[in-house]
Amino acid sequence: MKYDYLIVGSGLFGSTFAYKASKIGKKCLVIEKRKHLGGNLYCEEIEGINIHKYGAHIFHTNNKEVWDFVNSIVEFNRYTNSPLANYNGRFFNLPFNMNTFYQLWGVRTPAEALVKLDEQRKEAISLIGDREPANLEEQALILVGKDIFEILVKEYTEKQWGRLCRELPSFIIQRLPVRLTFDNNYFSDKFQGIPIGGYNKLIDGLLKDSVCLTSTDFFDSYYKNWKSYAKTLVYTAPLDQYFGYSLGKLDWRTVRFDARVEDTPNFQGNAVINYTSHNHPYTRIIEHKHFECFGQQVYDNPKTVISEEYSIEYTDGLEPYYPVNDNRNNRLAIKYKELSKKEENVIFGGRLGQYKYYDMAPIIEQVLSMSI
């Protein structure tokens, strides 16, 4: 056998695994069905700007070991995620904080905000009574009340999932963070940033000692007979596809990105603006320049690039993004995971391979903790 590991997929799980294995002298072959490495982290340069081709990726963690690890590959900048919400032309700060409450109700102190929040929560609780929330809409109303739900949650969530909030299970929204401070930093993690020069530098650094093949589909190549090439398979493609959909297909949501160049140095003044009304068909607009350019740097480049994001239902031929964690899919995923435990010398990893939504840092943390 030529390789110790055949790694299917060059996203963050596969690339980090390859790096760790290569460091101890293991030989890795990484195959990627797309024309480029990096999975959804891939950046495309347009007008001198690193475009997050498959959606905004902001690295954040409280784990210093993980932060030091990624910075040993490429230096990260100081980017802080402070998104805005646009509801029919009205702007609100996110996450829900004192700025948001002032914009909604004109309250100026945490005490005033608490009174308003409690008033709206009590109204929702009184309607539900002693029973558990039956759906996402009831759960959200209990957590944040009518105003926040209707302006900042309801229509945005329905665009994301393609389903009415009262048709979605309550557990999808376990909590909605509310901050009684004037703090627009979306993440509470100690470490946060973007790789200087884009995520391709991170992926290239992780894969520098591995053999990599692009435009190579595991299921449509001779590598499907992986035991002829490697001792162990690291599989990061869709979990149900590995088993030939024998138990049925898992559902996914996917995203379409409409990117365009704008003949202005500064289109919206922020990297991320969510559009929470059904009157805008897209869920958000990303202005990629703001991930890596600050102050005068923004105006040094006379052009900018934006991406409108549209959340759509997954169909064959599209890229799966988010698992649909409703009751049917969760039950089916458990059955597939039971099958996966019986596979010898196969490691299932990543969001697709485990049918679980992950941020980037937990993926790296998971791989660093593995025995290879």
XYZ file of C-alpha atoms in Angstrom:
372
model
C 0.000 0.000 0.000
C 1.335 3.396 -1.000
C -0.415 5.525 1.634
C -1.243 5.332 5.307
C -4.350 7.469 4.808
C -6.648 8.193 1.900
C -8.489 11.372 2.840
C -11.727 12.137 0.999
C -12.281 15.890 1.043
C -9.852 18.751 1.599
C -11.979 20.814 3.966
C -10.791 21.728 7.434
C -11.196 18.262 8.968
C -9.395 16.466 6.149
C -6.654 19.085 5.829
C -5.958 19.238 9.572
C -5.906 15.445 9.771
C -3.438 15.321 6.866
C -1.194 17.875 8.564
C -1.160 16.019 11.860
C -0.530 12.646 10.190
C 2.234 14.034 7.966
C 4.012 15.501 10.989
C 4.544 12.001 12.388
C 5.741 10.588 9.096
C 2.495 9.164 7.751
C 1.846 9.320 4.018
C -1.438 10.937 3.023
C -3.317 11.133 -0.250
C -6.029 13.801 -0.264
C -8.656 13.688 -3.003
C -11.053 16.560 -3.639
C -13.949 16.474 -6.105
C -13.857 20.231 -6.709
C -11.305 21.956 -8.901
C -9.638 23.525 -5.881
C -8.537 22.536 -2.387
C -10.039 23.780 0.849
C -13.686 22.815 0.553
C -15.947 25.663 1.631
C -12.996 27.622 3.017
C -11.684 28.328 -0.470
C -11.052 31.972 -1.326
C -11.062 33.373 -4.865
C -9.179 36.596 -5.570
C -11.208 39.219 -7.441
C -10.067 42.842 -7.812
C -7.298 42.136 -5.322
C -9.816 41.020 -2.681
C -10.025 37.547 -1.127
C -13.584 36.407 -1.731
C -15.042 33.813 0.643
C -16.502 31.916 -2.282
C -18.727 29.661 -0.195
C -19.845 32.115 2.450
C -18.309 34.114 5.266
C -15.914 32.190 7.494
C -14.858 33.903 10.718
C -12.529 31.960 12.968
C -13.245 32.222 16.695
C -12.268 30.171 19.729
C -11.512 30.261 23.440
C -9.015 27.432 23.016
C -5.509 28.897 23.025
C -4.024 25.651 21.727
C -6.261 25.834 18.649
C -5.552 29.552 18.170
C -1.797 29.013 18.445
C -2.035 26.074 16.046
C -3.725 27.972 13.214
C -1.421 30.958 13.745
C 1.582 28.641 13.427
C 0.370 27.978 9.866
C -0.621 31.545 8.926
C -0.932 34.742 10.943
C -4.513 35.833 11.676
C -5.682 39.443 11.761
C -7.804 41.261 14.349
C -11.163 41.048 12.543
C -14.134 41.283 14.921
C -17.516 40.109 13.695
C -20.125 42.828 14.303
C -22.979 42.166 11.881
C -25.995 44.373 11.298
C -29.583 43.458 10.517
C -31.598 45.326 7.891
C -35.359 44.986 8.346
C -37.150 46.856 5.564
C -34.582 49.647 5.667
C -34.246 49.858 9.456
C -30.864 48.873 10.896
C -30.298 46.948 14.113
C -27.089 45.816 15.772
C -26.419 42.128 16.370
C -26.234 40.143 18.556
C -29.195 41.348 20.615
C -27.670 43.941 22.939
C -28.314 47.363 24.397
C -27.792 48.988 20.999
C -30.493 46.709 19.577
C -32.889 47.453 22.419
C -32.359 51.188 22.041
C -33.054 50.881 18.297
C -36.209 48.849 19.004
C -37.706 50.580 22.034
C -35.622 53.669 22.839
C -34.509 52.211 26.197
C -31.194 53.513 27.520
C -30.348 51.387 30.551
C -30.132 47.642 31.227
C -32.923 47.990 33.793
C -35.244 49.573 31.217
C -34.348 46.878 28.676
C -35.078 44.092 31.195
C -38.490 45.532 31.950
C -39.351 45.542 28.238
C -37.945 42.055 27.642
C -39.744 40.567 30.652
C -42.991 42.218 29.583
C -42.792 40.609 26.142
C -41.648 37.233 27.452
C -44.498 37.078 29.963
C -46.980 37.702 27.176
C -45.628 34.697 25.236
C -45.479 32.470 28.321
C -49.075 33.293 29.258
C -50.280 32.161 25.832
C -48.442 28.828 26.049
C -49.223 28.091 29.691
C -47.585 25.141 31.410
C -46.893 23.068 28.293
C -43.563 22.893 26.456
C -43.106 25.036 23.314
C -44.511 23.095 20.349
C -42.345 24.693 17.683
C -39.554 27.156 16.986
C -41.924 30.127 16.936
C -43.213 29.460 20.439
C -39.686 28.771 21.719
C -38.332 32.028 20.307
C -41.243 34.077 21.651
C -40.562 32.746 25.156
C -36.877 33.611 24.839
C -37.047 37.126 23.375
C -40.673 38.202 22.948
C -42.755 39.441 20.035
C -40.788 42.465 18.758
C -37.398 40.811 18.423
C -38.976 37.652 17.045
C -40.996 39.391 14.345
C -38.304 41.856 13.265
C -35.059 39.905 13.660
C -35.871 36.183 13.894
C -39.061 35.066 12.167
C -38.658 35.903 8.479
C -34.881 35.459 8.521
C -35.233 31.960 9.979
C -37.941 31.065 7.464
C -35.681 32.152 4.602
C -32.829 30.088 6.017
C -34.854 26.907 6.466
C -37.460 27.279 3.719
C -40.124 26.450 6.292
C -42.454 28.438 8.548
C -41.190 28.915 12.097
C -44.240 27.127 13.482
C -43.339 24.116 11.277
C -39.798 23.885 12.690
C -39.008 21.985 15.920
C -38.393 24.060 19.028
C -34.973 22.536 19.744
C -33.441 24.289 16.711
C -33.386 27.444 18.853
C -32.142 26.294 22.243
C -31.229 29.813 23.238
C -31.032 33.312 21.782
C -28.228 35.291 23.423
C -29.300 38.578 24.983
C -26.645 40.999 26.225
C -27.369 43.915 28.500
C -24.248 45.762 27.331
C -23.469 48.013 24.371
C -21.275 45.338 22.793
C -21.643 44.498 19.093
C -18.989 41.746 19.089
C -21.019 38.772 17.832
C -18.761 36.150 19.388
C -17.764 36.045 23.027
C -14.634 34.019 22.284
C -11.259 35.367 23.393
C -9.614 34.801 19.999
C -11.097 35.883 16.681
C -9.812 36.752 13.225
C -9.250 35.968 9.549
C -6.032 34.543 8.025
C -3.963 37.386 6.594
C -4.021 36.711 2.855
C -7.104 34.497 3.026
C -7.982 30.936 4.007
C -6.099 29.424 1.062
C -2.893 30.128 2.989
C -4.187 28.079 5.901
C -5.229 25.144 3.703
C -2.008 25.232 1.663
C 0.009 25.172 4.875
C -1.943 22.233 6.262
C -1.593 20.202 3.058
C 1.989 21.085 2.126
C 3.347 17.605 2.909
C 0.462 15.590 1.418
C -0.219 14.376 -2.101
C -3.366 16.181 -3.297
C -5.616 15.492 -6.278
C -8.431 17.829 -7.306
C -11.337 17.102 -9.681
C -11.376 13.574 -8.256
C -14.697 12.190 -7.043
C -14.264 9.327 -4.590
C -17.426 7.600 -5.825
C -16.563 7.987 -9.494
C -12.921 6.929 -9.441
C -10.825 3.883 -8.763
C -10.123 5.297 -5.283
C -13.527 3.979 -4.262
C -11.649 0.699 -3.818
C -9.578 2.519 -1.220
C -8.157 -0.568 0.467
C -5.907 -1.051 -2.565
C -4.283 2.321 -1.883
C -4.293 3.014 1.845
C -4.479 1.399 5.259
C -7.144 3.784 6.542
C -9.860 5.890 4.947
C -10.684 9.351 6.309
C -14.104 10.169 4.919
C -15.524 13.715 5.037
C -18.154 13.469 2.268
C -21.889 13.015 3.060
C -22.552 10.249 5.570
C -25.524 8.718 3.746
C -23.692 8.678 0.419
C -20.990 6.402 1.854
C -23.657 3.760 2.495
C -25.303 4.221 -0.892
C -28.334 5.905 0.725
C -29.365 2.429 1.858
C -31.508 3.758 4.706
C -32.790 6.796 2.813
C -31.411 10.247 2.061
C -30.570 12.824 4.685
C -31.818 16.352 4.017
C -29.577 19.383 3.664
C -29.916 23.083 3.147
C -27.595 24.728 0.675
C -26.684 28.265 -0.324
C -26.431 30.119 -3.628
C -24.056 33.056 -3.874
C -24.483 35.861 -6.365
C -21.224 37.818 -6.356
C -20.552 41.013 -8.241
C -17.982 43.780 -8.439
C -19.161 47.231 -7.366
C -17.465 50.348 -8.719
C -17.079 51.906 -5.275
C -14.494 51.444 -2.537
C -17.098 50.909 0.189
C -20.525 49.454 -0.631
C -22.183 48.876 2.757
C -19.619 49.822 5.409
C -19.643 46.395 7.056
C -18.607 42.853 6.190
C -21.949 41.258 7.082
C -25.476 42.662 6.887
C -28.395 40.275 7.431
C -31.647 40.998 5.606
C -34.341 39.762 7.960
C -37.468 40.547 5.911
C -39.119 38.426 3.237
C -39.083 41.585 1.099
C -35.433 40.776 0.381
C -35.033 37.275 -1.082
C -31.426 36.922 0.094
C -30.511 36.263 3.720
C -27.486 38.548 3.822
C -24.955 40.553 1.836
C -21.254 40.032 2.425
C -18.735 42.724 1.500
C -15.533 40.708 1.514
C -13.108 43.616 1.606
C -13.994 44.361 5.230
C -12.636 41.007 6.432
C -9.070 42.069 5.724
C -9.056 45.827 5.052
C -9.419 48.420 7.782
C -9.346 52.216 7.860
C -7.655 53.798 4.843
C -6.985 50.353 3.347
C -10.667 50.177 2.399
C -10.280 53.218 0.140
C -6.904 52.277 -1.313
C -8.788 49.859 -3.593
C -11.386 51.793 -5.650
C -13.538 48.673 -6.160
C -15.263 46.216 -3.881
C -16.938 42.804 -4.219
C -20.213 41.792 -2.594
C -22.067 38.470 -2.404
C -25.796 38.075 -1.960
C -26.612 34.802 -0.195
C -29.746 32.789 -0.930
C -30.653 29.836 1.275
C -32.241 27.092 -0.826
C -33.275 23.447 -0.565
C -30.593 20.939 -1.475
C -31.027 18.867 -4.622
C -28.611 16.484 -6.318
C -25.767 18.329 -8.004
C -25.627 21.132 -5.440
C -23.242 21.408 -2.507
C -24.720 20.334 0.856
C -24.118 22.959 3.546
C -26.242 22.561 6.637
C -27.812 19.412 8.098
C -31.555 19.701 8.636
C -31.711 18.736 12.288
C -35.392 17.956 12.545
C -36.715 14.773 14.126
C -36.788 12.687 10.935
C -33.239 13.525 9.923
C -31.829 13.168 13.421
C -33.322 9.674 13.711
C -31.970 8.691 10.313
C -28.529 10.123 11.081
C -28.338 8.027 14.257
C -28.984 4.882 12.207
C -26.243 5.790 9.737
C -23.836 6.557 12.581
C -24.490 3.122 14.022
C -23.522 1.651 10.643
C -20.397 3.803 10.538
C -19.175 2.348 13.841
C -19.027 -1.077 12.197
C -16.734 0.084 9.380
C -13.151 -1.059 9.949
C -10.321 1.401 9.377
C -12.703 4.193 8.343
C -12.824 7.561 10.120
C -15.906 9.696 9.491
C -15.251 13.388 10.009
C -16.497 16.905 9.455
C -19.946 18.366 9.026
C -20.856 16.114 6.084
C -19.307 12.925 7.401
C -20.894 13.304 10.840
C -24.117 15.068 9.777
C -23.556 17.750 12.386
C -23.037 21.483 12.113
C -19.584 22.528 13.301
C -17.785 25.830 13.566
C -14.186 25.759 12.413
C -12.383 25.744 15.761
C -14.195 22.663 17.165
C -13.229 20.743 14.014
C -9.555 21.511 14.590
C -9.893 20.775 18.301
C -11.450 17.412 17.468
C -8.647 16.435 15.096
C -5.871 17.598 17.432
C -7.308 15.380 20.170
C -7.417 12.275 17.965
C -4.922 9.450 18.115
C -3.343 8.991 14.691
